[in-house]
mmCIF file of C-alpha atoms in Angstrom:
data_model
loop_
_atom_site.group_PDB
_atom_site.id
_atom_site.type_symbol
_atom_site.label_atom_id
_atom_site.label_comp_id
_atom_site.label_asym_id
_atom_site.label_seq_id
_atom_site.Cartn_x
_atom_site.Cartn_y
_atom_site.Cartn_z
ATOM 1 C CA MET A 241 129.326 115.648 63.041
ATOM 2 C CA SER A 242 126.963 113.474 61.133
ATOM 3 C CA ILE A 243 128.100 110.819 64.073
ATOM 4 C CA ILE A 244 127.012 113.493 66.939
ATOM 5 C CA THR A 245 123.714 114.401 65.202
ATOM 6 C CA SER A 246 123.049 110.494 64.559
ATOM 7 C CA ALA A 247 123.627 109.830 68.053
ATOM 8 C CA ARG A 248 121.366 112.691 69.374
ATOM 9 C CA THR A 249 118.734 111.357 67.228
ATOM 10 C CA SER A 250 118.806 107.951 68.390
ATOM 11 C CA GLY A 251 119.014 109.099 71.912
ATOM 12 C CA THR A 252 115.649 111.345 71.202
ATOM 13 C CA PHE A 253 114.146 108.123 70.098
ATOM 14 C CA SER A 254 115.042 106.179 72.398
ATOM 15 C CA LYS A 255 113.359 108.436 75.346
ATOM 16 C CA PHE A 256 110.295 108.902 72.897
ATOM 17 C CA TYR A 257 109.987 104.986 72.858
ATOM 18 C CA LYS A 258 110.214 104.424 76.796
ATOM 19 C CA ILE A 259 107.836 107.242 77.358
ATOM 20 C CA LYS A 260 105.502 105.739 74.866
ATOM 21 C CA SER A 261 105.891 102.265 76.541
ATOM 22 C CA ALA A 262 105.405 103.483 80.077
ATOM 23 C CA GLY A 263 102.153 105.206 78.959
ATOM 24 C CA THR A 264 100.941 101.965 77.107
ATOM 25 C CA ILE A 265 101.744 99.672 79.718
ATOM 26 C CA GLY A 266 100.296 101.845 82.512
ATOM 27 C CA PHE A 267 96.962 102.170 80.613
ATOM 28 C CA ILE A 268 96.962 97.960 80.228
ATOM 29 C CA THR A 269 97.811 97.772 84.280
ATOM 30 C CA ALA A 270 95.018 100.016 84.870
ATOM 31 C CA ILE A 271 92.621 98.482 82.870
ATOM 32 C CA ILE A 272 93.625 95.176 84.577
ATOM 33 C CA ALA A 273 93.108 96.805 87.695
ATOM 34 C CA ALA A 274 89.433 97.801 86.978
ATOM 35 C CA ALA A 275 88.494 94.514 85.604
ATOM 36 C CA LEU A 276 89.665 92.832 88.727
ATOM 37 C CA SER A 277 87.988 95.450 91.219
ATOM 38 C CA SER A 278 84.678 94.957 89.989
ATOM 39 C CA LEU A 279 84.559 91.099 90.676
ATOM 40 C CA PRO A 280 83.869 91.960 94.757
ATOM 41 C CA ASP A 281 81.364 94.536 93.711
ATOM 42 C CA VAL A 282 78.971 91.632 91.935
ATOM 43 C CA ILE A 283 80.123 88.112 93.565
ATOM 44 C CA SER A 284 79.581 89.449 97.239
ATOM 45 C CA LYS A 285 76.015 90.857 96.242
ATOM 46 C CA PRO A 286 73.905 87.563 96.651
ATOM 47 C CA ILE A 287 76.040 87.093 100.102
ATOM 48 C CA VAL A 288 74.999 90.629 101.512
ATOM 49 C CA ASP A 289 71.647 91.021 99.964
ATOM 50 C CA PRO A 290 68.735 88.208 101.064
ATOM 51 C CA LYS A 291 66.797 89.402 98.040
ATOM 52 C CA VAL A 292 69.366 87.793 95.676
ATOM 53 C CA SER A 293 70.025 84.588 97.672
ATOM 54 C CA GLY A 294 66.760 84.292 99.631
ATOM 55 C CA VAL A 295 69.114 83.240 102.582
ATOM 56 C CA ASN A 296 70.088 84.829 105.788
ATOM 57 C CA PRO A 297 72.905 87.430 104.600
ATOM 58 C CA ALA A 298 76.019 87.903 106.223
ATOM 59 C CA ASP A 299 76.950 91.145 107.799
ATOM 60 C CA PRO A 300 79.147 93.385 105.173
ATOM 61 C CA LEU A 301 81.835 94.159 108.165
ATOM 62 C CA PHE A 302 82.666 90.383 108.320
ATOM 63 C CA VAL A 303 82.675 90.126 104.394
ATOM 64 C CA VAL A 304 85.393 92.849 104.145
ATOM 65 C CA PHE A 305 87.427 91.273 106.833
ATOM 66 C CA ILE A 306 87.221 87.735 105.087
ATOM 67 C CA MET A 307 88.508 89.644 102.057
ATOM 68 C CA TYR A 308 91.231 91.822 103.641
ATOM 69 C CA MET A 309 92.463 89.143 105.604
ATOM 70 C CA VAL A 310 92.846 86.629 103.376
ATOM 71 C CA THR A 311 94.551 88.970 100.996
ATOM 72 C CA GLY A 312 96.808 89.841 103.401
ATOM 73 C CA ALA A 313 97.893 86.147 104.538
ATOM 74 C CA VAL A 314 98.455 85.321 100.742
ATOM 75 C CA PHE A 315 100.808 88.060 100.100
ATOM 76 C CA THR A 316 102.669 87.729 103.149
ATOM 77 C CA PRO A 317 104.952 84.776 101.968
ATOM 78 C CA ILE A 318 105.193 86.380 98.561
ATOM 79 C CA THR A 319 106.463 89.464 100.306
ATOM 80 C CA LYS A 320 109.116 87.385 102.156
ATOM 81 C CA LEU A 321 110.460 86.083 98.890
ATOM 82 C CA GLN A 322 111.148 89.215 97.572
ATOM 83 C CA LYS A 323 114.175 91.258 98.973
ATOM 84 C CA PRO A 324 113.768 95.279 99.081
ATOM 85 C CA LYS A 325 116.280 97.304 97.714
ATOM 86 C CA ASN A 326 115.885 99.650 100.835
ATOM 87 C CA PRO A 327 114.602 99.163 104.374
ATOM 88 C CA VAL A 328 110.929 100.556 104.592
ATOM 89 C CA LYS A 329 110.752 103.871 106.493
ATOM 90 C CA LYS A 330 108.378 103.745 109.543
ATOM 91 C CA SER A 331 106.519 106.621 107.878
ATOM 92 C CA SER A 332 106.066 104.674 104.867
ATOM 93 C CA TYR A 333 104.675 101.825 107.095
ATOM 94 C CA LEU A 334 102.278 104.580 108.467
ATOM 95 C CA VAL A 335 100.946 105.400 105.240
ATOM 96 C CA LEU A 336 100.549 102.339 104.228
ATOM 97 C CA MET A 337 98.130 101.066 107.535
ATOM 98 C CA ILE A 338 96.442 104.831 106.755
ATOM 99 C CA TYR A 339 96.000 103.579 102.978
ATOM 100 C CA GLY A 340 94.745 100.089 104.354
ATOM 101 C CA ALA A 341 92.210 101.424 106.709
ATOM 102 C CA ALA A 342 90.835 103.739 104.254
ATOM 103 C CA SER A 343 90.638 101.246 101.598
ATOM 104 C CA ALA A 344 88.546 98.960 104.267
ATOM 105 C CA CYS A 345 86.462 101.807 105.035
ATOM 106 C CA SER A 346 85.799 102.293 101.314
ATOM 107 C CA THR A 347 85.271 98.799 100.401
ATOM 108 C CA LEU A 348 82.915 98.589 103.427
ATOM 109 C CA ALA A 349 80.752 101.582 102.659
ATOM 110 C CA PHE A 350 80.527 100.017 99.028
ATOM 111 C CA SER A 351 79.383 96.799 100.454
ATOM 112 C CA TYR A 352 76.455 98.669 102.663
ATOM 113 C CA GLY A 353 75.477 100.275 99.454
ATOM 114 C CA LEU A 354 75.553 97.312 97.524
ATOM 115 C CA LYS A 355 73.033 95.777 99.914
ATOM 116 C CA GLU A 356 70.557 98.361 98.956
ATOM 117 C CA THR A 357 71.051 98.775 95.517
ATOM 118 C CA SER A 358 71.689 97.024 92.367
ATOM 119 C CA ALA A 359 75.317 96.094 91.418
ATOM 120 C CA SER A 360 75.109 97.596 88.052
ATOM 121 C CA ASN A 361 73.879 100.662 89.762
ATOM 122 C CA ALA A 362 76.643 100.443 92.194
ATOM 123 C CA SER A 363 79.150 99.986 89.472
ATOM 124 C CA VAL A 364 77.758 103.543 87.979
ATOM 125 C CA LEU A 365 77.653 105.518 91.306
ATOM 126 C CA ALA A 366 81.140 104.279 92.442
ATOM 127 C CA ASN A 367 82.505 106.508 89.182
ATOM 128 C CA SER A 368 81.818 109.547 91.614
ATOM 129 C CA GLU A 369 85.676 108.835 92.146
ATOM 130 C CA ILE A 370 86.631 110.482 89.048
ATOM 131 C CA VAL A 371 85.280 113.962 89.646
ATOM 132 C CA PHE A 372 86.714 113.611 93.213
ATOM 133 C CA THR A 373 90.013 112.713 91.980
ATOM 134 C CA VAL A 374 90.303 115.006 89.238
ATOM 135 C CA LEU A 375 89.104 117.672 91.574
ATOM 136 C CA ILE A 376 91.604 116.915 94.514
ATOM 137 C CA GLY A 377 94.528 116.357 91.674
ATOM 138 C CA MET A 378 93.873 119.716 90.405
ATOM 139 C CA ILE A 379 93.758 121.612 93.841
ATOM 140 C CA ILE A 380 96.299 119.661 95.773
ATOM 141 C CA TYR A 381 98.771 117.925 93.355
ATOM 142 C CA LYS A 382 98.602 120.307 90.361
ATOM 143 C CA GLU A 383 97.874 117.272 87.956
ATOM 144 C CA TYR A 384 96.066 119.277 85.522
ATOM 145 C CA LEU A 385 94.677 117.430 82.644
ATOM 146 C CA ALA A 386 95.970 118.447 78.961
ATOM 147 C CA LYS A 387 94.027 120.045 76.262
ATOM 148 C CA ARG A 388 94.227 116.444 74.521
ATOM 149 C CA GLU A 389 93.184 114.656 77.590
ATOM 150 C CA ILE A 390 89.890 116.709 78.108
ATOM 151 C CA PHE A 391 87.920 115.118 75.137
ATOM 152 C CA PRO A 392 88.664 111.220 76.321
ATOM 153 C CA PHE A 393 87.676 112.853 79.648
ATOM 154 C CA VAL A 394 84.351 114.010 78.816
ATOM 155 C CA LEU A 395 83.411 110.533 77.108
ATOM 156 C CA ILE A 396 84.397 108.547 79.489
ATOM 157 C CA ALA A 397 82.514 110.894 82.430
ATOM 158 C CA ALA A 398 79.246 110.650 79.627
ATOM 159 C CA GLY A 399 79.629 106.758 79.043
ATOM 160 C CA ALA A 400 80.498 105.905 82.538
ATOM 161 C CA ILE A 401 78.310 108.371 84.386
ATOM 162 C CA PHE A 402 75.570 110.234 82.681
ATOM 163 C CA LEU A 403 74.378 107.355 80.435
ATOM 164 C CA PRO A 404 74.193 104.901 83.370
ATOM 165 C CA ILE A 405 72.325 107.075 85.537
ATOM 166 C CA ALA A 406 69.792 107.813 82.598
ATOM 167 C CA SER A 407 69.607 103.827 82.395
ATOM 168 C CA ASP A 408 68.671 103.948 86.175
ATOM 169 C CA ALA A 409 66.196 106.388 85.808
ATOM 170 C CA TYR A 410 64.475 104.695 82.663
ATOM 171 C CA GLU A 411 64.617 101.143 84.362
ATOM 172 C CA HIS A 412 63.146 102.449 87.896
ATOM 173 C CA LYS A 413 60.961 105.350 86.399
ATOM 174 C CA LEU A 414 62.625 107.829 88.468
ATOM 175 C CA GLU A 415 62.174 106.420 91.489
ATOM 176 C CA PHE A 416 65.169 107.077 93.565
ATOM 177 C CA THR A 417 63.636 106.538 97.127
ATOM 178 C CA LYS A 418 64.143 103.046 97.378
ATOM 179 C CA PHE A 419 67.696 103.392 96.590
ATOM 180 C CA VAL A 420 68.854 106.614 98.707
ATOM 181 C CA PHE A 421 70.888 105.118 101.179
ATOM 182 C CA GLY A 422 72.686 102.555 98.855
ATOM 183 C CA ASP A 423 73.433 105.814 96.503
ATOM 184 C CA VAL A 424 74.608 107.673 99.416
ATOM 185 C CA MET A 425 77.051 104.907 100.716
ATOM 186 C CA VAL A 426 78.319 104.627 97.074
ATOM 187 C CA LEU A 427 79.098 107.669 96.948
ATOM 188 C CA ILE A 428 80.905 108.059 100.131
ATOM 189 C CA SER A 429 82.713 104.841 98.888
ATOM 190 C CA GLY A 430 84.053 106.459 95.991
ATOM 191 C CA PHE A 431 85.131 109.658 97.626
ATOM 192 C CA ILE A 432 86.893 107.465 100.163
ATOM 193 C CA TYR A 433 88.770 105.449 97.384
ATOM 194 C CA CYS A 434 89.520 108.787 95.605
ATOM 195 C CA LEU A 435 91.613 109.702 98.943
ATOM 196 C CA CYS A 436 93.359 106.274 98.703
ATOM 197 C CA THR A 437 94.914 107.227 95.368
ATOM 198 C CA PHE A 438 96.655 109.910 96.475
ATOM 199 C CA ILE A 439 97.940 108.438 99.736
ATOM 200 C CA ALA A 440 99.292 105.514 97.952
ATOM 201 C CA LYS A 441 101.564 108.012 96.189
ATOM 202 C CA HIS A 442 103.028 108.984 99.732
ATOM 203 C CA ALA A 443 104.073 105.469 100.465
ATOM 204 C CA GLY A 444 107.540 105.901 98.542
ATOM 205 C CA ASN A 445 109.304 103.227 96.567
ATOM 206 C CA VAL A 446 107.951 100.319 98.694
ATOM 207 C CA ASN A 447 107.667 97.324 96.693
ATOM 208 C CA THR A 448 104.213 96.841 95.248
ATOM 209 C CA THR A 449 103.352 93.582 96.986
ATOM 210 C CA LYS A 450 104.754 94.943 100.319
ATOM 211 C CA VAL A 451 101.672 97.609 99.642
ATOM 212 C CA VAL A 452 99.331 94.971 99.365
ATOM 213 C CA GLN A 453 100.367 92.945 102.185
ATOM 214 C CA VAL A 454 100.273 96.114 104.634
ATOM 215 C CA MET A 455 96.922 97.250 103.138
ATOM 216 C CA SER A 456 95.206 94.566 103.355
ATOM 217 C CA LEU A 457 96.230 93.619 107.152
ATOM 218 C CA SER A 458 95.674 96.771 108.403
ATOM 219 C CA GLY A 459 91.991 96.679 106.737
ATOM 220 C CA ALA A 460 91.415 93.284 108.346
ATOM 221 C CA GLY A 461 92.600 94.730 111.733
ATOM 222 C CA MET A 462 90.631 97.699 111.633
ATOM 223 C CA CYS A 463 87.685 95.840 110.535
ATOM 224 C CA LEU A 464 88.475 93.141 113.659
ATOM 225 C CA VAL A 465 88.359 95.690 115.838
ATOM 226 C CA ALA A 466 85.005 97.176 114.447
ATOM 227 C CA MET A 467 83.431 93.889 114.507
ATOM 228 C CA LEU A 468 84.503 93.110 117.995
ATOM 229 C CA PHE A 469 83.217 96.420 119.244
ATOM 230 C CA THR A 470 80.022 96.239 117.300
ATOM 231 C CA GLY A 471 79.496 92.654 118.189
ATOM 232 C CA THR A 472 79.024 91.319 114.780
ATOM 233 C CA LYS A 473 78.757 87.540 114.512
ATOM 234 C CA PHE A 474 81.190 85.694 112.499
ATOM 235 C CA ASN A 475 78.712 83.582 110.591
ATOM 236 C CA MET A 476 79.311 82.485 107.188
ATOM 237 C CA SER A 477 79.054 79.282 105.272
ATOM 238 C CA LEU A 478 82.224 77.584 104.096
ATOM 239 C CA SER A 479 81.057 77.824 100.551
ATOM 240 C CA ASP A 480 80.607 81.282 100.955
ATOM 241 C CA MET A 481 83.950 82.266 102.862
ATOM 242 C CA SER A 482 85.838 80.109 100.018
ATOM 243 C CA LEU A 483 84.406 82.293 97.167
ATOM 244 C CA LEU A 484 84.888 85.383 99.107
ATOM 245 C CA SER A 485 88.902 84.408 99.699
ATOM 246 C CA VAL A 486 89.251 84.028 96.179
ATOM 247 C CA VAL A 487 87.680 87.104 95.136
ATOM 248 C CA GLY A 488 89.104 88.916 98.155
ATOM 249 C CA VAL A 489 92.505 87.919 96.494
ATOM 250 C CA SER A 490 92.135 89.066 93.041
ATOM 251 C CA GLY A 491 89.587 91.529 93.414
ATOM 252 C CA ILE A 492 91.567 93.423 96.257
ATOM 253 C CA GLY A 493 94.935 92.406 96.247
ATOM 254 C CA GLY A 494 95.386 91.849 92.446
ATOM 255 C CA SER A 495 93.431 95.214 91.645
ATOM 256 C CA VAL A 496 95.398 97.454 94.434
ATOM 257 C CA LEU A 497 98.793 95.714 93.115
ATOM 258 C CA PHE A 498 98.016 96.840 89.474
ATOM 259 C CA PHE A 499 96.425 99.941 90.567
ATOM 260 C CA VAL A 500 99.734 101.411 92.563
ATOM 261 C CA LEU A 501 101.722 100.286 89.503
ATOM 262 C CA ALA A 502 99.539 102.163 86.951
ATOM 263 C CA VAL A 503 99.562 105.441 89.571
ATOM 264 C CA ARG A 504 103.597 105.294 89.622
ATOM 265 C CA MET A 505 103.522 105.052 86.004
ATOM 266 C CA ILE A 506 100.897 107.499 84.287
ATOM 267 C CA GLY A 507 99.995 109.477 87.412
ATOM 268 C CA ALA A 508 97.197 109.458 89.915
ATOM 269 C CA VAL A 509 94.893 111.272 87.579
ATOM 270 C CA ARG A 510 95.021 109.675 84.401
ATOM 271 C CA THR A 511 94.868 106.189 86.461
ATOM 272 C CA ILE A 512 91.504 106.814 87.906
ATOM 273 C CA LEU A 513 90.365 108.045 84.486
ATOM 274 C CA VAL A 514 91.308 104.700 82.708
ATOM 275 C CA TYR A 515 90.090 102.886 86.029
ATOM 276 C CA SER A 516 86.968 104.342 85.599
ATOM 277 C CA SER A 517 86.194 101.285 82.907
ATOM 278 C CA SER A 518 85.500 99.234 86.138
ATOM 279 C CA THR A 519 81.551 100.605 85.344
ATOM 280 C CA ALA A 520 81.535 98.574 82.386
ATOM 281 C CA PHE A 521 83.262 95.463 83.770
ATOM 282 C CA GLY A 522 80.877 95.560 86.566
ATOM 283 C CA ILE A 523 77.517 95.793 84.214
ATOM 284 C CA VAL A 524 78.960 93.169 81.818
ATOM 285 C CA TYR A 525 79.535 90.806 85.279
ATOM 286 C CA SER A 526 76.325 91.637 86.872
ATOM 287 C CA GLY A 527 74.589 90.478 83.694
ATOM 288 C CA ALA A 528 76.801 87.148 83.726
ATOM 289 C CA TYR A 529 76.715 86.468 86.990
ATOM 290 C CA LEU A 530 73.289 87.979 88.568
ATOM 291 C CA LEU A 531 71.266 87.899 85.369
ATOM 292 C CA GLU A 532 70.778 91.563 85.841
ATOM 293 C CA ALA A 533 68.824 92.996 82.829
ATOM 294 C CA ILE A 534 70.830 95.061 80.037
ATOM 295 C CA ASN A 535 69.347 97.696 78.116
ATOM 296 C CA PRO A 536 70.326 99.930 75.644
ATOM 297 C CA PHE A 537 71.649 102.749 77.871
ATOM 298 C CA THR A 538 73.631 99.952 79.256
ATOM 299 C CA VAL A 539 75.295 99.064 75.872
ATOM 300 C CA SER A 540 75.473 102.592 74.640
ATOM 301 C CA SER A 541 77.414 103.262 77.986
ATOM 302 C CA ILE A 542 79.925 100.526 77.358
ATOM 303 C CA ILE A 543 80.812 101.585 73.968
ATOM 304 C CA VAL A 544 81.450 105.198 74.551
ATOM 305 C CA VAL A 545 83.550 104.410 77.535
ATOM 306 C CA ALA A 546 85.760 101.898 75.296
ATOM 307 C CA PHE A 547 86.033 104.605 72.740
ATOM 308 C CA GLY A 548 87.095 107.278 75.483
ATOM 309 C CA LEU A 549 89.671 104.826 76.804
ATOM 310 C CA TYR A 550 90.847 104.156 73.588
ATOM 311 C CA ARG A 551 91.246 107.846 72.887
ATOM 312 C CA LEU A 552 92.855 108.358 76.130
ATOM 313 C CA ARG A 553 95.286 105.505 75.606
ATOM 314 C CA TYR A 554 96.622 106.994 72.268
ATOM 315 C CA LYS A 555 96.968 110.402 74.234
ATOM 316 C CA LEU A 556 98.938 109.023 76.783
ATOM 317 C CA ALA A 557 101.194 107.023 74.545
ATOM 318 C CA ALA A 558 101.544 110.142 72.491
#
């Protein structure tokens, strides 16, 4: 009898350990995705905004095309090295193509918004995807937040949205009119990216690198068609193109790779909550790369978000 009891206890602890490990790994994966996703938001700012670089800016449509095209080209040989366990269904390809087009639209809207507003402000407003994701997740997918996750969610929302907005109001003395168009475009970007989160769930058990490859090439294809239709000039310096290539592979390909893994491990709602830490990364990158001022509100935001993420990690692992 004791042997049976011991075996059952061992099995229970084994299941608990697997759940705890999956939650922790999912949390770390989402954090990495957030850190990488903030790179294009900041690095591309001088390329699309003449006020920062002092030279003729590149069209955001061409910027997005370069990043997605290079990412797809890099992940294509990687995908061929990995043999899929099961053949990819046509329906999965269709979902991934829609995902790619939506993702490119989100990045494009963000790029146009970034052209009109500061990188730190754009990083703040991008967290509107938290609200959209939680609402859609609860209404359509029934992914309700557990009671123990409400407090970490409030902390993350306060640190990633409300405090940075207060920072923006303080810095610009409540003059939001100059940033209306940019802010609206970033908000639209957040909504579209929120939809991408749930679209990715319908791709089935497709290899993650395959997801990135098809998504990137589909997004690049959509941008190319839009460029030909609008007559956008293929004009960019070699140095900027090289920089965007690196940023695209890491910031788009790498972030999507880790993001999809996180969604599969801890769910869409929890992933987007952790992913909201991209605000903190964006603010840090903006200060380091663009030398944008960091005020007490910004520091407070980073601290509150970090504490909220720590609490959420603890709850996910529990």
